[in-house]
Structure formats: C-alpha cells, structure tokens
C-alpha positions as a Markdown table, in Angstrom:
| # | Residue | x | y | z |
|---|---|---|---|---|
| 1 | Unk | -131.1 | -16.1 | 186.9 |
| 2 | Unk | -133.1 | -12.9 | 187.1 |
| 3 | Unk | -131.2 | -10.1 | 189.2 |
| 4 | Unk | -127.8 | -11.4 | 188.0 |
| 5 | Unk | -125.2 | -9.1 | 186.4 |
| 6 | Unk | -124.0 | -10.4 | 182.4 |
| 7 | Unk | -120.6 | -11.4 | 184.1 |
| 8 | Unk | -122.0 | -13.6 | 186.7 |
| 9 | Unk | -124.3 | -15.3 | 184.2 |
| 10 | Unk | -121.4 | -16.0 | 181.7 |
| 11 | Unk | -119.9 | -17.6 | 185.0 |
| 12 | Unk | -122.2 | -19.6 | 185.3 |
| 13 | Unk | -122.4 | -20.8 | 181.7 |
| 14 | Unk | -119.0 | -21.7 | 181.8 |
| 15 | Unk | -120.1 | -24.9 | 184.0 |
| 16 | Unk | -123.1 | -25.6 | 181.9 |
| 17 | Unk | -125.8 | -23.6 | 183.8 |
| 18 | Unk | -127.8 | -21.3 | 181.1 |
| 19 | Unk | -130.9 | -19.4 | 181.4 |
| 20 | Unk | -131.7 | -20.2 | 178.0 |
| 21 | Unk | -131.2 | -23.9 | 177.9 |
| 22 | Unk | -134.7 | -26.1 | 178.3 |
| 23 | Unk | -134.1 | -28.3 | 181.8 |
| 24 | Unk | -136.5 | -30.1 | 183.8 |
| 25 | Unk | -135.7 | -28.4 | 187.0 |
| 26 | Unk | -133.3 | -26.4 | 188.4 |
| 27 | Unk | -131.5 | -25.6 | 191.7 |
| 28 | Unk | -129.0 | -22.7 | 191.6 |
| 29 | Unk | -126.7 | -21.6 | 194.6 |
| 30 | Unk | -124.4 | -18.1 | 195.1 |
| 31 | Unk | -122.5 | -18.6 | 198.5 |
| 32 | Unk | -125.2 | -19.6 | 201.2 |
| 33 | Unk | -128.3 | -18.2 | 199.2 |
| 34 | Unk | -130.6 | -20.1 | 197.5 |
| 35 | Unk | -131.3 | -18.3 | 194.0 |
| 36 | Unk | -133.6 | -20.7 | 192.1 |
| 37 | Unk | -135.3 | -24.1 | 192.8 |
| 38 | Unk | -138.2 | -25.3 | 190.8 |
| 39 | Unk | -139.1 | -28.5 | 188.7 |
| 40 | Unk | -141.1 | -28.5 | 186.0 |
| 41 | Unk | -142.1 | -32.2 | 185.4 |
| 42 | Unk | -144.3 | -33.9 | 187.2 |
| 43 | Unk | -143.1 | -37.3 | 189.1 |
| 44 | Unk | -139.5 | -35.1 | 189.6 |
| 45 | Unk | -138.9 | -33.4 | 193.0 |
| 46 | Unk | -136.4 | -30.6 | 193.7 |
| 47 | Unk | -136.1 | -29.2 | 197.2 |
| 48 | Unk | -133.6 | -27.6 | 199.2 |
| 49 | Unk | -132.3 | -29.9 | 201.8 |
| 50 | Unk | -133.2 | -28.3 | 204.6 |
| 51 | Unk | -136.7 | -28.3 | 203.5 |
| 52 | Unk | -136.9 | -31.8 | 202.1 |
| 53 | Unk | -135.6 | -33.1 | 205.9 |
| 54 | Unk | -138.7 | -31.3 | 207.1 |
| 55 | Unk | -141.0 | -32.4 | 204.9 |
| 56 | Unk | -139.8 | -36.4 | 205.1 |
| 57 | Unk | -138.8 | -37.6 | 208.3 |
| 58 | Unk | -137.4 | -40.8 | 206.4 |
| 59 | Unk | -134.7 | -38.9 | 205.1 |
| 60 | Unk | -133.2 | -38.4 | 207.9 |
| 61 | Unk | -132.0 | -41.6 | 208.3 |
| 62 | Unk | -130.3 | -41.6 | 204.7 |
| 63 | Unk | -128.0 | -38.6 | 206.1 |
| 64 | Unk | -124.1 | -39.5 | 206.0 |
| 65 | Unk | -125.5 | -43.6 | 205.4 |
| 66 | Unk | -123.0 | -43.7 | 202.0 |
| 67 | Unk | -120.5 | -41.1 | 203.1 |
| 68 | Unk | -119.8 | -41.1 | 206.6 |
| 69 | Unk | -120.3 | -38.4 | 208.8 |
| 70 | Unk | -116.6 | -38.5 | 210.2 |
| 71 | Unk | -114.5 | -39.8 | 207.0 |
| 72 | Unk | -112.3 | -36.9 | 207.0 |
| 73 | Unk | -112.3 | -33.1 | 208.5 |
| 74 | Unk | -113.6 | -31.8 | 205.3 |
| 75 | Unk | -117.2 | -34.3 | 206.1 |
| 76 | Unk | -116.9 | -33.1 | 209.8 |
| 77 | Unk | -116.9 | -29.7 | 208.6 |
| 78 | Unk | -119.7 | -30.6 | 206.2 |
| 79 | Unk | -121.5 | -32.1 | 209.1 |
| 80 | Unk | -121.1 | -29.6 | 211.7 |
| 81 | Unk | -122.1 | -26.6 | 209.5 |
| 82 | Unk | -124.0 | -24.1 | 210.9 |
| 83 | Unk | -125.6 | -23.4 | 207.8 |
| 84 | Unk | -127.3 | -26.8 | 205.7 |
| 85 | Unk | -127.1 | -26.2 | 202.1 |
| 86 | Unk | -127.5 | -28.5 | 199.4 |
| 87 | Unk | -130.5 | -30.1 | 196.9 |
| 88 | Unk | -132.7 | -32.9 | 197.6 |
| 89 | Unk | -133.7 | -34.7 | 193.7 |
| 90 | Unk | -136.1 | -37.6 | 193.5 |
| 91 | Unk | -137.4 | -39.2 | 190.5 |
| 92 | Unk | -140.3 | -41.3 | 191.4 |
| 93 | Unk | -140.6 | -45.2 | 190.7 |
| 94 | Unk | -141.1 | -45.6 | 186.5 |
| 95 | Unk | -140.8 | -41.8 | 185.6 |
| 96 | Unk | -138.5 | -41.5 | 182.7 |
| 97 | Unk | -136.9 | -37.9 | 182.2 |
| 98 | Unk | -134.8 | -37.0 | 178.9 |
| 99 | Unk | -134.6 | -33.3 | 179.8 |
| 100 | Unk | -131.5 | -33.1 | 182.0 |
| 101 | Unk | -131.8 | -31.3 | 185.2 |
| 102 | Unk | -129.3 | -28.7 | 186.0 |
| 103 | Unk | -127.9 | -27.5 | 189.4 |
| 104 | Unk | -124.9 | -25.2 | 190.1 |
| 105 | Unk | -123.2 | -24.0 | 193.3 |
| 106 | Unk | -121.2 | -20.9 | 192.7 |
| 107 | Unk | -118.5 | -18.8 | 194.9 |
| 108 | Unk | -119.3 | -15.3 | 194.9 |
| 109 | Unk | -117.3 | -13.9 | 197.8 |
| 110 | Unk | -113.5 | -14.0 | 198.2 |
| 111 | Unk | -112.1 | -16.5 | 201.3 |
| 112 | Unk | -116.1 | -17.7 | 201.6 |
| 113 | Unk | -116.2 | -21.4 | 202.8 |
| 114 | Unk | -119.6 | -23.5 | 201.0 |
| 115 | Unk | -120.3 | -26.7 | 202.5 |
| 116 | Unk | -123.0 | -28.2 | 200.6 |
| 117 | Unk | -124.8 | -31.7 | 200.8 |
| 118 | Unk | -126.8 | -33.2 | 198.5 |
| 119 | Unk | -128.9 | -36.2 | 198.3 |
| 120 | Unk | -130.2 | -37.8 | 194.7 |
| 121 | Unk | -132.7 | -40.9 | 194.8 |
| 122 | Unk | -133.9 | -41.9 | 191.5 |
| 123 | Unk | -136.7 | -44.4 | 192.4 |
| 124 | Unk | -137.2 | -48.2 | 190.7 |
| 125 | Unk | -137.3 | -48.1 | 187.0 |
| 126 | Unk | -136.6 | -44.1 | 186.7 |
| 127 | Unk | -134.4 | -42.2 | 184.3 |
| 128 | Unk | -132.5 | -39.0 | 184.9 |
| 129 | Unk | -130.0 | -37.3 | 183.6 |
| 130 | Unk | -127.9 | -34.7 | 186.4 |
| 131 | Unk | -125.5 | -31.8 | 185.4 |
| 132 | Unk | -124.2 | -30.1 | 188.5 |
| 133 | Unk | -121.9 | -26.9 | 188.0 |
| 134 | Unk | -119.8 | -25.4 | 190.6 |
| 135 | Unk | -117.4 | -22.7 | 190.3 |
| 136 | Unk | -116.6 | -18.8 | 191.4 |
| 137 | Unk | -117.6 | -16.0 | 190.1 |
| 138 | Unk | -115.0 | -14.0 | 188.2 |
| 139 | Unk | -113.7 | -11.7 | 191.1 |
| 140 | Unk | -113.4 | -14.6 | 193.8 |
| 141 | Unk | -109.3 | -15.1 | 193.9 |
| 142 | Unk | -110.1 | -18.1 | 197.1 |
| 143 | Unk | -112.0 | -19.7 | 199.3 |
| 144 | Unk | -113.1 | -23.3 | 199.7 |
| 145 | Unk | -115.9 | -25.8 | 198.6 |
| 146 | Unk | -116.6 | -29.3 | 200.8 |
| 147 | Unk | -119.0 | -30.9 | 199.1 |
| 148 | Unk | -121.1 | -34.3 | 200.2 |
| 149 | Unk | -123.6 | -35.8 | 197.6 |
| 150 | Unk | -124.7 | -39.6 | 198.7 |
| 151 | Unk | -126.6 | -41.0 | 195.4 |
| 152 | Unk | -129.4 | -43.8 | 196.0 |
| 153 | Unk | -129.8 | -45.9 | 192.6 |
| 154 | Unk | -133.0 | -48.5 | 193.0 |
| 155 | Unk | -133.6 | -51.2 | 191.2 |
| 156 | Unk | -133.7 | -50.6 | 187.6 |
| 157 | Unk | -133.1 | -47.2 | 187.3 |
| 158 | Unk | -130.3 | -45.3 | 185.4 |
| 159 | Unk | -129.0 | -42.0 | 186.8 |
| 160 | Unk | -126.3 | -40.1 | 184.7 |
| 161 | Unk | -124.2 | -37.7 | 186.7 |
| 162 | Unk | -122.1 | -35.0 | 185.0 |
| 163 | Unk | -120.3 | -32.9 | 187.4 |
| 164 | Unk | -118.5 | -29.6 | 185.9 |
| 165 | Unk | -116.1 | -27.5 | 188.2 |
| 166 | Unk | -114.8 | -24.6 | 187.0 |
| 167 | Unk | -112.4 | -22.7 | 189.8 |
| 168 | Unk | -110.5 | -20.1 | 190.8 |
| 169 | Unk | -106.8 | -20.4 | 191.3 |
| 170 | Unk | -106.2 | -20.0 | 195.0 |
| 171 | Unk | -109.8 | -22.4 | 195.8 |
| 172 | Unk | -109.9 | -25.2 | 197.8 |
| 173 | Unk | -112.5 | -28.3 | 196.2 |
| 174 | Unk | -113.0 | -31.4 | 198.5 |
| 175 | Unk | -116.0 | -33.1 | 197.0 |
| 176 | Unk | -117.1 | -36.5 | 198.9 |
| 177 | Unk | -119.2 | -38.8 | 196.9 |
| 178 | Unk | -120.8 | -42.3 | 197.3 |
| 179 | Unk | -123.5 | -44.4 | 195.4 |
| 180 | Unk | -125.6 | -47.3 | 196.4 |
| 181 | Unk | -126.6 | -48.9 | 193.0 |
| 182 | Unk | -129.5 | -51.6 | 193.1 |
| 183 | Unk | -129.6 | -54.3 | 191.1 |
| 184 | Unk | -130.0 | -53.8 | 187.6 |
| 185 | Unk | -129.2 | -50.0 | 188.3 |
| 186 | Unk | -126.9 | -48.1 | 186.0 |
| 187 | Unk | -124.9 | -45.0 | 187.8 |
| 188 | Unk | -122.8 | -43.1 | 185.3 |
| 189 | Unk | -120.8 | -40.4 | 186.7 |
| 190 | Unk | -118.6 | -37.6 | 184.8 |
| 191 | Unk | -116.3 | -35.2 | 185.7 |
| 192 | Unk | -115.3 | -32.5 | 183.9 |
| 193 | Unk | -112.5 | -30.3 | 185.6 |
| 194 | Unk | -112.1 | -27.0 | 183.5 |
C-alpha cells in the first residue's frame, strides 16, 4: 500500500485490507490498476487473471463454466470487457494455509465502471481461508462494480470465503458467484455488507 494517501488506506481498512495485518498473499485493485499481488507461502499462487490465462492454457476452459457467460447483462458486460481484471488463487493438492489471504477491489474515480473476474481453485485436501474487500474511496459519490468469481472446491478441501463490501451511496454492486464443491469439500462463504 506504498504510494497511498492516509485516507485511501483507512478506506481500505474499513473492508478488512491493512498493511499491517500478517496475510499469506495479497492482491489489491484501485479502478483498473493493479497495485499489489504477491504470495508469500509456498504451494499458494496469486496472479492476475490475465496473466494466469497466459500462463495455463487449462484455465481457459474454466472461464464462465460455473457462471455463465450470458446469465444476465451485468455477466455480458463482465465478459465483453475490454479491460480483464480480476485474481487467479490456487492452493495446491494437501497445502494447509491458516494465514488468510486478503484481496480488495476499490473505486477510486467517480461514475468509473470495474468489471472484475475472479477464479479460486483450492486443490484436493487444501485449506484456505479468503477475505475479499471491495468498496470506494472516500470521494467516489457512484459508479458501478459487476463482479464474477467462479470457486472450484476439490475433493477434500475447505475454502472459507468472507466477502466485505463497503460502498458509496449512489454505487451500483452486481456480484455473480458460483461454486463447484467436490465431495467431501467444505465451501463457507460470508458476506458482510457495511
């Protein structure tokens, strides 16, 4: 959070996202920018989407498989973005985290659409523990978030989701989620509205 101003990182702690708190990665957001991505445990990846659909050519195919590509306008919009923004998180087969990982979208100009999509696979017999903030900074009156996150749960694994959204008055928030859970998979989602 280097280079932010006191305001914007008090913002930001309002949904959960502090410098100061000990995380095993992190992915942090402000309009179309990417401002931090990193993971510091090993058996945990953290990429930007783009980049993680350059990297695997798999993934690809797991594109719009949970939420479809033409469920509503806000998905089209989503899906016809001229600008992909979003995370890519994989915890690898047996890798147990306790630290969570945090991520955060946040609004910093006034009438600014984000369309963001996100893809989580937590791998067989993995543990992890996601706290995803979004809001807008203090001087952003509107503007509008369309969000799609598809979560792929294997076989055995636990993934805890706890979203926070924090927004401005006049902002639109159309968030599209969907889970495939495997057997003897545990999904637990949360979601806080402030």
């Amino acid at each position: 959070m280097k280079g932010l101003d006191e305001a914007t990182k008090a913002t930001l702690q309002n949904v959960a996202y502090d410098e100061n708190e000990e995380r095993s990665a992190s992915f942090l957001a402000k309009d179309w920018d990417i401002l931090d991505v990193h993971s510091a445990v090993e058996g945990l990846e953290v990429l930007p989407i783009e980049t993680a659909l350059q990297k695997y050519e798999w993934l690809k195919a797991l594109l719009f498989t949970l939420v479809e590509k033409e469920k509503d306008e806000y998905v089209i919009e989503v899906a016809s973005s001229d600008v992909m923004l979003g995370y890519f998180i994989r915890i690898k087969a047996g890798v147990k985290i306790t630290l969570p990982v945090y991520t955060c979208y946040m609004i910093n100009s006034d009438q600014f659409t984000q369309c963001t999509h996100n893809i989580i696979i937590a791998e067989e017999d993995s543990e992890l523990h996601l706290i995803n903030g979004c809001t807008t900074n203090a001087h952003v009156a509107s503007g509008r978030h369309l969000g799609v996150t598809e979560y792929f749960v294997k076989e055995g694994a636990t993934l805890t989701s706890t979203m926070i959204h924090s927004w401005g008055k006049e902002v639109e928030v159309y968030p599209r989620s969907a889970a495939h859970v495997g057997r003897n998979a545990k999904f637990i989602s949360n979601y806080v509205a402030m």
